[in-house]
Amino acid sequence: MCPTIVPFMRETKKEQDIYFTSLIDTMKILVATEKPFAKKAVDGIREIVENAGYELALLEKYTDKSQLLEAVADVDALIIRSDKVTAEVIAAAKNLKIVVRAGAGYDNVDLAAASARGIVVMNTPGQNSNAVAELALAMMIYMSRNRFTPGTGSEIQGKTLGIHAYGNVGKLVGRKGKALGMNVVAYDPFITDEAVFEADGVKKVATVEELYKASDFLSLHIPATEQTKGSIGYDLLMSMPKGATLVNTARKEVIDEAGVVRALTEREDLKYITDIAAGNQAELDEKFGKRVFATAKKMGAETAEANINAGLAAASQIVDFLKNGNTKFQVNK
Ligand code: 3PG
């Protein structure tokens, strides 16, 4: 391609700048993962980055924010998982042009700080959904078997599974729940097309109250936003059927932790399982024993397949942005 002609094919000045910068410098892409990707995923990311003529840097298992601040100093692009990209990190990353959260939830990135610097933030929607959906079902079975306590288990077949938010993960949980013989109901105020639910044989309910009231197992798939933080608590839990279990593979921030303690205290039949410890996990463990369980680290996307899907997608999205200005998955538009 001739550099004197190509810029005229690019619509905006920003796209031209990106193109010229990519011709002059070797771009440096940092994978910063406190909880590292599987090796195969890192190998695949390296291949994509190096084939594009860029340099890959790795910061894995870091234990202190200062290590991240130092590592981002000269990078053009950043791939992260649940790693916190705060205003401080963004300020330290003088050359940063793009951050890709390899995964779905981007509540760990300060979008306002990124936007103020013109930095593009993307996620990789759908890439790790199956892993999270499988974990949600596994958690239901684990709790219905009373955490593998002989003589006390029950089955999930024939029970009602409620899905709170019918996005990429919610849909997969719904379909898998159906395959396991569960009655599946879902609530999602952002999906108005009934056909989306009908296609999966899932019953759509009109209100969040209706959902919790019907659900023997409630699987949470809402993002952590200003609207949803602390929104799941006492009233919703208390409305659930006898022996119900709340399954949280979303974010701990969406839970009203004091409300959950109150509900579990008043209702000895209720159970709560969460992927990543609650803020008050020690209190939950002490008060409710086997009725609560938390993973030590977030396990939802901890499969080789999810790491490969999300990691490679992140690397490809960065290359496509730096070379072609593609912002399809940008979340801070
Ligand atoms: C996501 O939002 O994609 C999941 O919570 C996965 O997070 P992780 O990459 O930190 O495991």
Tab-separated table of C-alpha atoms and ligand atoms in Angstrom:
chain	number	residue	atom	x	y	z
A	1	MET	CA	0.000	0.000	0.000
A	2	CYS	CA	1.292	3.440	-0.853
A	3	PRO	CA	1.369	5.718	2.222
A	4	THR	CA	0.786	8.834	0.116
A	5	ILE	CA	-2.534	7.514	-1.174
A	6	VAL	CA	-3.954	5.550	1.752
A	7	PRO	CA	-4.515	8.525	4.117
A	8	PHE	CA	-7.040	9.988	1.673
A	9	MET	CA	-9.091	6.802	2.027
A	10	ARG	CA	-9.349	7.437	5.770
A	11	GLU	CA	-12.278	9.612	6.650
A	12	THR	CA	-11.188	11.617	9.658
A	13	LYS	CA	-8.040	13.348	10.782
A	14	LYS	CA	-7.896	10.978	13.775
A	15	GLU	CA	-7.888	7.957	11.469
A	16	GLN	CA	-5.100	9.493	9.400
A	17	ASP	CA	-3.074	10.224	12.552
A	18	ILE	CA	-3.465	6.642	13.732
A	19	TYR	CA	-2.343	5.400	10.340
A	20	PHE	CA	0.754	7.610	10.186
A	21	THR	CA	1.751	6.848	13.772
A	22	SER	CA	1.577	3.154	12.994
A	23	LEU	CA	3.964	3.662	10.081
A	24	ILE	CA	6.538	5.585	12.070
A	25	ASP	CA	6.674	3.819	15.473
A	26	THR	CA	6.673	0.272	16.666
A	27	MET	CA	3.563	0.099	18.755
A	28	LYS	CA	3.900	-1.511	22.150
A	29	ILE	CA	1.019	-3.569	23.481
A	30	LEU	CA	0.954	-4.543	27.141
A	31	VAL	CA	-0.970	-7.488	28.557
A	32	ALA	CA	-1.453	-6.584	32.223
A	33	THR	CA	-3.153	-9.409	34.081
A	34	GLU	CA	-3.079	-9.785	37.840
A	35	LYS	CA	-4.847	-13.109	37.136
A	36	PRO	CA	-2.938	-14.328	34.030
A	37	PHE	CA	-4.363	-15.837	30.860
A	38	ALA	CA	-3.664	-19.487	30.057
A	39	LYS	CA	-0.304	-19.875	28.254
A	40	LYS	CA	-1.993	-20.803	24.968
A	41	ALA	CA	-3.885	-17.526	25.042
A	42	VAL	CA	-0.698	-15.513	25.642
A	43	ASP	CA	1.032	-17.371	22.778
A	44	GLY	CA	-1.885	-16.540	20.484
A	45	ILE	CA	-1.904	-12.885	21.528
A	46	ARG	CA	1.838	-12.678	20.874
A	47	GLU	CA	1.405	-14.151	17.405
A	48	ILE	CA	-1.294	-11.636	16.451
A	49	VAL	CA	0.665	-8.686	17.868
A	50	GLU	CA	3.999	-9.653	16.317
A	51	ASN	CA	2.481	-10.549	12.948
A	52	ALA	CA	1.127	-7.008	12.884
A	53	GLY	CA	4.666	-5.695	13.405
A	54	TYR	CA	4.081	-4.610	17.000
A	55	GLU	CA	5.841	-5.423	20.259
A	56	LEU	CA	4.259	-7.384	23.111
A	57	ALA	CA	5.002	-6.742	26.794
A	58	LEU	CA	3.696	-8.861	29.663
A	59	LEU	CA	2.922	-7.953	33.245
A	60	GLU	CA	1.418	-10.962	34.982
A	61	LYS	CA	0.553	-11.713	38.618
A	62	TYR	CA	1.517	-8.232	39.739
A	63	THR	CA	0.911	-7.587	43.401
A	64	ASP	CA	1.113	-3.819	43.619
A	65	LYS	CA	-0.411	-0.918	41.696
A	66	SER	CA	3.053	0.654	41.336
A	67	GLN	CA	4.081	-2.234	39.037
A	68	LEU	CA	1.168	-1.477	36.721
A	69	LEU	CA	1.885	2.271	36.782
A	70	GLU	CA	5.474	1.582	35.752
A	71	ALA	CA	4.572	-0.941	33.060
A	72	VAL	CA	2.064	1.319	31.282
A	73	ALA	CA	4.465	4.283	31.004
A	74	ASP	CA	5.439	3.707	27.352
A	75	VAL	CA	2.662	1.515	25.961
A	76	ASP	CA	0.302	2.351	23.116
A	77	ALA	CA	-2.293	-0.306	23.873
A	78	LEU	CA	-3.368	-2.291	26.895
A	79	ILE	CA	-5.092	-5.667	27.297
A	80	ILE	CA	-6.562	-6.340	30.740
A	81	ARG	CA	-8.985	-8.648	32.533
A	82	SER	CA	-10.507	-7.435	35.835
A	83	ASP	CA	-7.432	-5.257	36.359
A	84	LYS	CA	-8.286	-1.759	37.517
A	85	VAL	CA	-7.541	0.958	34.988
A	86	THR	CA	-8.032	4.048	37.131
A	87	ALA	CA	-7.488	7.721	36.303
A	88	GLU	CA	-4.033	7.304	37.880
A	89	VAL	CA	-3.154	4.450	35.524
A	90	ILE	CA	-4.410	6.439	32.542
A	91	ALA	CA	-2.372	9.484	33.587
A	92	ALA	CA	0.737	7.298	33.855
A	93	ALA	CA	0.212	5.867	30.344
A	94	LYS	CA	1.316	8.841	28.274
A	95	ASN	CA	1.126	7.090	24.870
A	96	LEU	CA	-1.998	5.052	25.511
A	97	LYS	CA	-4.481	4.961	22.626
A	98	ILE	CA	-6.639	1.938	23.395
A	99	VAL	CA	-7.580	-0.321	26.320
A	100	VAL	CA	-9.309	-3.632	25.638
A	101	ARG	CA	-10.933	-5.440	28.527
A	102	ALA	CA	-10.688	-9.100	27.489
A	103	GLY	CA	-14.130	-9.989	28.782
A	104	ALA	CA	-17.584	-8.541	29.172
A	105	GLY	CA	-17.772	-6.199	32.179
A	106	TYR	CA	-15.795	-2.958	31.928
A	107	ASP	CA	-16.699	-1.502	35.329
A	108	ASN	CA	-12.986	-1.774	36.210
A	109	VAL	CA	-12.042	0.952	33.693
A	110	ASP	CA	-12.444	4.659	34.421
A	111	LEU	CA	-14.258	5.499	31.196
A	112	ALA	CA	-14.479	9.227	31.904
A	113	ALA	CA	-10.710	9.488	32.420
A	114	ALA	CA	-10.092	7.487	29.231
A	115	SER	CA	-12.533	9.551	27.177
A	116	ALA	CA	-11.015	12.802	28.458
A	117	ARG	CA	-7.713	11.699	26.894
A	118	GLY	CA	-9.349	10.409	23.706
A	119	ILE	CA	-8.436	6.830	24.621
A	120	VAL	CA	-10.669	4.163	23.116
A	121	VAL	CA	-12.002	1.514	25.525
A	122	MET	CA	-13.400	-1.769	24.213
A	123	ASN	CA	-14.624	-5.073	25.633
A	124	THR	CA	-14.873	-8.457	23.880
A	125	PRO	CA	-18.577	-9.279	24.280
A	126	GLY	CA	-19.593	-12.933	24.181
A	127	GLN	CA	-16.068	-14.334	24.119
A	128	ASN	CA	-16.072	-15.820	27.612
A	129	SER	CA	-19.843	-16.231	28.032
A	130	ASN	CA	-19.943	-20.004	27.784
A	131	ALA	CA	-17.408	-20.418	30.576
A	132	VAL	CA	-19.432	-18.162	32.870
A	133	ALA	CA	-22.690	-19.912	31.964
A	134	GLU	CA	-21.195	-23.335	32.715
A	135	LEU	CA	-19.995	-22.071	36.092
A	136	ALA	CA	-23.458	-20.688	36.943
A	137	LEU	CA	-25.010	-24.123	36.320
A	138	ALA	CA	-22.209	-25.856	38.241
A	139	MET	CA	-22.847	-23.536	41.193
A	140	MET	CA	-26.555	-24.422	41.157
A	141	ILE	CA	-25.756	-28.128	41.253
A	142	TYR	CA	-23.129	-27.653	43.972
A	143	MET	CA	-25.625	-25.866	46.215
A	144	SER	CA	-28.523	-28.219	45.453
A	145	ARG	CA	-26.243	-31.125	46.488
A	146	ASN	CA	-25.661	-29.173	49.698
A	147	ARG	CA	-21.988	-28.755	48.824
A	148	PHE	CA	-21.614	-32.531	48.419
A	149	THR	CA	-22.946	-33.454	51.831
A	150	PRO	CA	-24.257	-37.049	51.716
A	151	GLY	CA	-27.940	-37.586	52.375
A	152	THR	CA	-28.996	-33.949	51.945
A	153	GLY	CA	-28.981	-33.226	48.206
A	154	SER	CA	-31.729	-32.416	45.732
A	155	GLU	CA	-31.874	-32.103	41.926
A	156	ILE	CA	-32.200	-29.067	39.685
A	157	GLN	CA	-34.417	-30.846	37.122
A	158	GLY	CA	-37.996	-29.601	37.401
A	159	LYS	CA	-36.990	-26.516	39.386
A	160	THR	CA	-37.538	-22.975	38.181
A	161	LEU	CA	-34.464	-21.080	37.037
A	162	GLY	CA	-34.795	-17.301	36.923
A	163	ILE	CA	-32.392	-15.314	34.809
A	164	HIS	CA	-31.850	-11.671	35.672
A	165	ALA	CA	-30.691	-10.040	32.412
A	166	TYR	CA	-30.904	-12.000	29.178
A	167	GLY	CA	-27.641	-11.015	27.461
A	168	ASN	CA	-24.838	-13.215	26.153
A	169	VAL	CA	-24.369	-15.137	29.414
A	170	GLY	CA	-28.033	-15.117	30.453
A	171	LYS	CA	-29.091	-16.705	27.153
A	172	LEU	CA	-26.554	-19.523	27.492
A	173	VAL	CA	-27.602	-20.182	31.097
A	174	GLY	CA	-31.226	-20.301	29.935
A	175	ARG	CA	-30.551	-22.773	27.147
A	176	LYS	CA	-28.401	-25.010	29.357
A	177	GLY	CA	-31.016	-24.862	32.121
A	178	LYS	CA	-33.676	-25.977	29.626
A	179	ALA	CA	-31.440	-28.837	28.496
A	180	LEU	CA	-31.196	-29.959	32.139
A	181	GLY	CA	-34.976	-30.031	32.471
A	182	MET	CA	-35.469	-26.748	34.337
A	183	ASN	CA	-38.368	-24.341	33.822
A	184	VAL	CA	-36.700	-21.130	32.750
A	185	VAL	CA	-38.032	-17.603	33.261
A	186	ALA	CA	-36.180	-14.394	32.524
A	187	TYR	CA	-36.384	-10.670	33.071
A	188	ASP	CA	-34.629	-8.089	30.928
A	189	PRO	CA	-36.110	-4.603	30.566
A	190	PHE	CA	-33.802	-3.840	27.628
A	191	ILE	CA	-35.092	-6.673	25.407
A	192	THR	CA	-38.530	-5.836	24.079
A	193	ASP	CA	-38.635	-8.482	21.348
A	194	GLU	CA	-40.542	-11.462	22.816
A	195	ALA	CA	-39.141	-13.695	20.072
A	196	VAL	CA	-35.691	-13.593	21.733
A	197	PHE	CA	-37.126	-15.462	24.733
A	198	GLU	CA	-39.532	-17.630	22.752
A	199	ALA	CA	-36.688	-18.920	20.568
A	200	ASP	CA	-35.133	-20.494	23.678
A	201	GLY	CA	-38.427	-21.716	25.160
A	202	VAL	CA	-37.944	-19.222	27.992
A	203	LYS	CA	-40.830	-17.359	29.622
A	204	LYS	CA	-40.353	-13.612	29.846
A	205	VAL	CA	-41.685	-11.988	33.017
A	206	ALA	CA	-42.647	-8.325	33.207
A	207	THR	CA	-41.099	-7.291	36.513
A	208	VAL	CA	-38.060	-8.054	38.602
A	209	GLU	CA	-40.359	-8.863	41.564
A	210	GLU	CA	-42.184	-11.486	39.492
A	211	LEU	CA	-38.841	-13.045	38.545
A	212	TYR	CA	-37.519	-13.520	42.079
A	213	LYS	CA	-40.908	-14.740	43.340
A	214	ALA	CA	-40.857	-17.565	40.777
A	215	SER	CA	-37.200	-18.621	41.014
A	216	ASP	CA	-35.866	-21.650	42.920
A	217	PHE	CA	-32.498	-20.624	41.469
A	218	LEU	CA	-31.851	-17.036	40.501
A	219	SER	CA	-28.873	-16.474	38.200
A	220	LEU	CA	-27.618	-12.883	38.141
A	221	HIS	CA	-26.235	-11.423	34.912
A	222	ILE	CA	-26.629	-7.676	35.354
A	223	PRO	CA	-23.612	-5.393	34.924
A	224	ALA	CA	-22.346	-3.237	37.815
A	225	THR	CA	-23.533	0.287	37.038
A	226	GLU	CA	-24.642	3.244	39.137
A	227	GLN	CA	-28.216	1.979	38.691
A	228	THR	CA	-27.593	-1.662	39.616
A	229	LYS	CA	-25.064	-1.358	42.464
A	230	GLY	CA	-26.582	-2.606	45.734
A	231	SER	CA	-29.884	-3.352	43.985
A	232	ILE	CA	-30.219	-7.042	44.953
A	233	GLY	CA	-31.028	-7.422	48.607
A	234	TYR	CA	-33.502	-8.161	51.355
A	235	ASP	CA	-36.877	-7.666	49.628
A	236	LEU	CA	-36.042	-9.660	46.507
A	237	LEU	CA	-34.448	-12.520	48.461
A	238	MET	CA	-37.340	-12.691	50.911
A	239	SER	CA	-39.789	-13.055	48.020
A	240	MET	CA	-38.065	-16.200	46.675
A	241	PRO	CA	-39.632	-19.683	47.095
A	242	LYS	CA	-38.719	-22.009	49.989
A	243	GLY	CA	-35.190	-23.423	49.626
A	244	ALA	CA	-34.178	-20.912	46.931
A	245	THR	CA	-30.573	-20.147	45.942
A	246	LEU	CA	-29.154	-16.856	44.668
A	247	VAL	CA	-26.291	-17.457	42.213
A	248	ASN	CA	-24.026	-14.506	41.500
A	249	THR	CA	-21.590	-14.796	38.613
A	250	ALA	CA	-22.034	-11.095	37.813
A	251	ARG	CA	-20.397	-8.620	40.211
A	252	LYS	CA	-20.316	-8.469	44.007
A	253	GLU	CA	-21.133	-4.751	43.815
A	254	VAL	CA	-24.702	-5.406	42.634
A	255	ILE	CA	-25.486	-7.037	45.990
A	256	ASP	CA	-26.787	-5.182	49.035
A	257	GLU	CA	-24.641	-7.218	51.413
A	258	ALA	CA	-26.372	-6.137	54.628
A	259	GLY	CA	-29.716	-7.008	53.026
A	260	VAL	CA	-28.488	-10.496	52.162
A	261	VAL	CA	-27.352	-11.046	55.769
A	262	ARG	CA	-30.794	-9.976	57.008
A	263	ALA	CA	-32.644	-12.236	54.594
A	264	LEU	CA	-30.433	-15.281	55.306
A	265	THR	CA	-30.882	-14.682	59.030
A	266	GLU	CA	-34.678	-14.530	58.800
A	267	ARG	CA	-34.986	-17.358	56.261
A	268	GLU	CA	-32.937	-20.429	57.185
A	269	ASP	CA	-33.882	-22.113	53.909
A	270	LEU	CA	-32.194	-19.534	51.624
A	271	LYS	CA	-28.727	-20.028	50.099
A	272	TYR	CA	-26.227	-17.711	48.396
A	273	ILE	CA	-23.284	-18.616	46.147
A	274	THR	CA	-21.015	-16.020	44.616
A	275	ASP	CA	-18.134	-16.059	42.142
A	276	ILE	CA	-15.636	-13.917	44.095
A	277	ALA	CA	-15.929	-13.190	47.782
A	278	ALA	CA	-18.490	-10.711	49.042
A	279	GLY	CA	-17.226	-7.666	50.938
A	280	ASN	CA	-18.623	-9.277	54.095
A	281	GLN	CA	-17.655	-12.872	53.251
A	282	ALA	CA	-16.153	-13.594	56.681
A	283	GLU	CA	-19.454	-12.601	58.302
A	284	LEU	CA	-21.443	-14.677	55.797
A	285	ASP	CA	-19.258	-17.755	56.377
A	286	GLU	CA	-19.419	-17.432	60.119
A	287	LYS	CA	-23.177	-16.874	60.306
A	288	PHE	CA	-24.457	-19.162	57.575
A	289	GLY	CA	-21.883	-21.974	57.149
A	290	LYS	CA	-22.821	-24.347	54.309
A	291	ARG	CA	-25.632	-22.085	53.068
A	292	VAL	CA	-23.092	-19.696	51.522
A	293	PHE	CA	-20.085	-20.233	49.283
A	294	ALA	CA	-17.634	-17.915	47.511
A	295	THR	CA	-14.820	-18.668	45.077
A	296	ALA	CA	-11.422	-17.367	46.199
A	297	LYS	CA	-10.737	-15.725	42.813
A	298	LYS	CA	-13.267	-14.911	40.106
A	299	MET	CA	-13.594	-18.255	38.300
A	300	GLY	CA	-16.248	-17.545	35.664
A	301	ALA	CA	-13.843	-16.991	32.783
A	302	GLU	CA	-11.103	-19.251	34.140
A	303	THR	CA	-11.026	-21.752	31.299
A	304	ALA	CA	-8.442	-22.147	28.559
A	305	GLU	CA	-11.191	-21.693	25.963
A	306	ALA	CA	-12.476	-18.426	27.443
A	307	ASN	CA	-8.940	-17.064	27.820
A	308	ILE	CA	-8.128	-17.922	24.222
A	309	ASN	CA	-11.401	-16.514	22.852
A	310	ALA	CA	-11.261	-13.260	24.812
A	311	GLY	CA	-7.474	-12.770	24.665
A	312	LEU	CA	-7.196	-13.320	20.927
A	313	ALA	CA	-10.244	-11.158	20.263
A	314	ALA	CA	-8.661	-8.372	22.336
A	315	ALA	CA	-5.402	-8.571	20.388
A	316	SER	CA	-7.204	-8.624	17.020
A	317	GLN	CA	-9.392	-5.672	18.009
A	318	ILE	CA	-6.301	-3.658	18.953
A	319	VAL	CA	-4.539	-4.433	15.683
A	320	ASP	CA	-7.684	-3.617	13.711
A	321	PHE	CA	-8.025	-0.319	15.553
A	322	LEU	CA	-4.386	0.721	15.210
A	323	LYS	CA	-4.198	-0.262	11.556
A	324	ASN	CA	-7.706	0.505	10.316
A	325	GLY	CA	-9.351	2.684	12.959
A	326	ASN	CA	-12.066	0.048	13.596
A	327	THR	CA	-13.999	1.033	16.741
A	328	LYS	CA	-16.810	-1.554	16.505
A	329	PHE	CA	-16.493	-2.713	20.128
A	330	GLN	CA	-15.818	0.690	21.670
A	331	VAL	CA	-17.777	1.215	24.895
A	332	ASN	CA	-16.906	4.876	25.558
A	333	LYS	CA	-18.251	6.373	22.309
B	1	3PG	C1	-16.101	-10.648	32.563
B	1	3PG	O1	-16.629	-9.574	32.868
B	1	3PG	O2	-15.829	-10.934	31.388
B	1	3PG	C2	-15.839	-11.691	33.625
B	1	3PG	O3	-16.173	-11.210	34.884
B	1	3PG	C3	-14.431	-12.263	33.598
B	1	3PG	O4	-13.512	-11.564	34.377
B	1	3PG	P1	-11.981	-12.042	34.441
B	1	3PG	O5	-11.392	-11.894	33.087
B	1	3PG	O6	-11.327	-11.152	35.453
B	1	3PG	O7	-11.944	-13.473	34.889
